[in-house]
Amino acid sequence: PSLVAQWDDLWPTLGEGNLANENVPVRFEVRPRDDLWEVFRDGRLIGGYVSRSGGLEAAQAEIQSLFESGSAAELFVERSEDAS
């Protein structure tokens, strides 16, 4: 097989079908909004927390659950001026 075919098997593109090792990570984001920290999963709001640490703990718990089931996840945390 070509190098491109091997690459696609290892690093699939979201929505690309019939891949040997498809494991597209779930994307979590923790970002500030007004007085809350919002947690998003694949772009959908899943919770609001009064502290940054609360939002991070919730996201990390979801990620741990995914890892335990063999799935992949990535976490992005937006900074604020007064990170709490």
mmCIF file of N, CA and C in Angstrom, residues 12-52:
data_model
loop_
_atom_site.group_PDB
_atom_site.id
_atom_site.type_symbol
_atom_site.label_atom_id
_atom_site.label_comp_id
_atom_site.label_asym_id
_atom_site.label_seq_id
_atom_site.Cartn_x
_atom_site.Cartn_y
_atom_site.Cartn_z
ATOM 1 N N PRO A 12 -7.037 8.920 10.945
ATOM 2 C CA PRO A 12 -8.228 9.181 10.128
ATOM 3 C C PRO A 12 -8.713 10.622 10.224
ATOM 4 N N THR A 13 -9.438 10.995 9.211
ATOM 5 C CA THR A 13 -10.073 12.301 9.165
ATOM 6 C C THR A 13 -11.531 12.128 9.567
ATOM 7 N N LEU A 14 -12.044 13.037 10.392
ATOM 8 C CA LEU A 14 -13.417 12.952 10.864
ATOM 9 C C LEU A 14 -14.375 12.822 9.689
ATOM 10 N N GLY A 15 -15.248 11.839 9.715
ATOM 11 C CA GLY A 15 -16.243 11.647 8.671
ATOM 12 C C GLY A 15 -15.780 10.775 7.522
ATOM 13 N N GLU A 16 -14.519 10.412 7.503
ATOM 14 C CA GLU A 16 -13.985 9.577 6.428
ATOM 15 C C GLU A 16 -14.353 8.128 6.729
ATOM 16 N N GLY A 17 -14.965 7.457 5.807
ATOM 17 C CA GLY A 17 -15.465 6.109 6.063
ATOM 18 C C GLY A 17 -14.479 5.002 5.743
ATOM 19 N N ASN A 18 -14.762 3.798 6.206
ATOM 20 C CA ASN A 18 -14.027 2.569 5.900
ATOM 21 C C ASN A 18 -12.549 2.630 6.232
ATOM 22 N N LEU A 19 -12.206 3.183 7.376
ATOM 23 C CA LEU A 19 -10.812 3.230 7.790
ATOM 24 C C LEU A 19 -10.529 2.088 8.754
ATOM 25 N N ALA A 20 -9.348 1.527 8.647
ATOM 26 C CA ALA A 20 -8.994 0.362 9.455
ATOM 27 C C ALA A 20 -8.952 0.679 10.949
ATOM 28 N N ASN A 21 -8.419 1.835 11.314
ATOM 29 C CA ASN A 21 -8.218 2.157 12.730
ATOM 30 C C ASN A 21 -8.893 3.461 13.124
ATOM 31 N N GLU A 22 -10.105 3.651 12.717
ATOM 32 C CA GLU A 22 -10.771 4.925 12.991
ATOM 33 C C GLU A 22 -10.982 5.105 14.495
ATOM 34 N N ASN A 23 -10.430 6.156 15.028
ATOM 35 C CA ASN A 23 -10.584 6.495 16.441
ATOM 36 C C ASN A 23 -10.427 8.009 16.552
ATOM 37 N N VAL A 24 -11.420 8.724 16.100
ATOM 38 C CA VAL A 24 -11.374 10.181 16.105
ATOM 39 C C VAL A 24 -11.624 10.665 17.523
ATOM 40 N N PRO A 25 -10.737 11.499 18.066
ATOM 41 C CA PRO A 25 -10.905 11.933 19.451
ATOM 42 C C PRO A 25 -12.124 12.823 19.659
ATOM 43 N N VAL A 26 -12.722 12.691 20.825
ATOM 44 C CA VAL A 26 -13.798 13.578 21.249
ATOM 45 C C VAL A 26 -13.122 14.852 21.745
ATOM 46 N N ARG A 27 -13.607 15.997 21.308
ATOM 47 C CA ARG A 27 -12.986 17.275 21.671
ATOM 48 C C ARG A 27 -13.741 17.915 22.828
ATOM 49 N N PHE A 28 -13.028 18.180 23.912
ATOM 50 C CA PHE A 28 -13.582 18.890 25.052
ATOM 51 C C PHE A 28 -12.947 20.271 25.119
ATOM 52 N N GLU A 29 -13.768 21.259 25.437
ATOM 53 C CA GLU A 29 -13.277 22.619 25.616
ATOM 54 C C GLU A 29 -13.804 23.157 26.940
ATOM 55 N N VAL A 30 -12.934 23.841 27.665
ATOM 56 C CA VAL A 30 -13.327 24.525 28.896
ATOM 57 C C VAL A 30 -12.998 25.992 28.656
ATOM 58 N N ARG A 31 -14.029 26.846 28.725
ATOM 59 C CA ARG A 31 -13.782 28.262 28.443
ATOM 60 C C ARG A 31 -14.670 29.163 29.299
ATOM 61 N N PRO A 32 -14.146 30.337 29.608
ATOM 62 C CA PRO A 32 -14.894 31.268 30.466
ATOM 63 C C PRO A 32 -15.988 31.996 29.698
ATOM 64 N N ARG A 33 -17.063 32.287 30.418
ATOM 65 C CA ARG A 33 -18.146 33.110 29.869
ATOM 66 C C ARG A 33 -18.820 33.800 31.046
ATOM 67 N N ASP A 34 -18.729 35.102 31.075
ATOM 68 C CA ASP A 34 -19.238 35.883 32.202
ATOM 69 C C ASP A 34 -18.609 35.358 33.495
ATOM 70 N N ASP A 35 -19.428 34.930 34.451
ATOM 71 C CA ASP A 35 -18.897 34.432 35.726
ATOM 72 C C ASP A 35 -18.839 32.908 35.783
ATOM 73 N N LEU A 36 -18.978 32.248 34.653
ATOM 74 C CA LEU A 36 -18.979 30.784 34.614
ATOM 75 C C LEU A 36 -17.833 30.245 33.772
ATOM 76 N N TRP A 37 -17.553 28.967 33.962
ATOM 77 C CA TRP A 37 -16.671 28.214 33.076
ATOM 78 C C TRP A 37 -17.537 27.163 32.403
ATOM 79 N N GLU A 38 -17.633 27.233 31.090
ATOM 80 C CA GLU A 38 -18.475 26.303 30.333
ATOM 81 C C GLU A 38 -17.639 25.158 29.784
ATOM 82 N N VAL A 39 -18.229 23.967 29.782
ATOM 83 C CA VAL A 39 -17.580 22.775 29.244
ATOM 84 C C VAL A 39 -18.370 22.324 28.020
ATOM 85 N N PHE A 40 -17.663 22.140 26.922
ATOM 86 C CA PHE A 40 -18.262 21.710 25.664
ATOM 87 C C PHE A 40 -17.684 20.365 25.263
ATOM 88 N N ARG A 41 -18.544 19.512 24.703
ATOM 89 C CA ARG A 41 -18.115 18.225 24.147
ATOM 90 C C ARG A 41 -18.496 18.239 22.669
ATOM 91 N N ASP A 42 -17.491 18.178 21.814
ATOM 92 C CA ASP A 42 -17.708 18.250 20.360
ATOM 93 C C ASP A 42 -18.601 19.435 19.985
ATOM 94 N N GLY A 43 -18.356 20.580 20.634
ATOM 95 C CA GLY A 43 -19.063 21.807 20.298
ATOM 96 C C GLY A 43 -20.398 22.011 20.983
ATOM 97 N N ARG A 44 -20.862 21.019 21.753
ATOM 98 C CA ARG A 44 -22.144 21.142 22.458
ATOM 99 C C ARG A 44 -21.909 21.373 23.939
ATOM 100 N N LEU A 45 -22.599 22.344 24.480
ATOM 101 C CA LEU A 45 -22.478 22.669 25.899
ATOM 102 C C LEU A 45 -22.974 21.497 26.744
ATOM 103 N N ILE A 46 -22.127 21.062 27.695
ATOM 104 C CA ILE A 46 -22.554 19.968 28.579
ATOM 105 C C ILE A 46 -22.593 20.395 30.036
ATOM 106 N N GLY A 47 -22.108 21.617 30.350
ATOM 107 C CA GLY A 47 -22.184 22.059 31.735
ATOM 108 C C GLY A 47 -21.558 23.414 31.956
ATOM 109 N N GLY A 48 -22.004 24.071 33.032
ATOM 110 C CA GLY A 48 -21.443 25.345 33.439
ATOM 111 C C GLY A 48 -21.007 25.255 34.894
ATOM 112 N N TYR A 49 -19.847 25.814 35.213
ATOM 113 C CA TYR A 49 -19.276 25.683 36.546
ATOM 114 C C TYR A 49 -18.822 27.050 37.050
ATOM 115 N N VAL A 50 -18.883 27.254 38.359
ATOM 116 C CA VAL A 50 -18.532 28.554 38.932
ATOM 117 C C VAL A 50 -17.023 28.753 39.020
ATOM 118 N N SER A 51 -16.254 27.676 38.884
ATOM 119 C CA SER A 51 -14.801 27.813 38.934
ATOM 120 C C SER A 51 -14.157 27.079 37.757
ATOM 121 N N ARG A 52 -12.976 27.532 37.418
ATOM 122 C CA ARG A 52 -12.205 26.882 36.350
ATOM 123 C C ARG A 52 -11.894 25.442 36.744
#
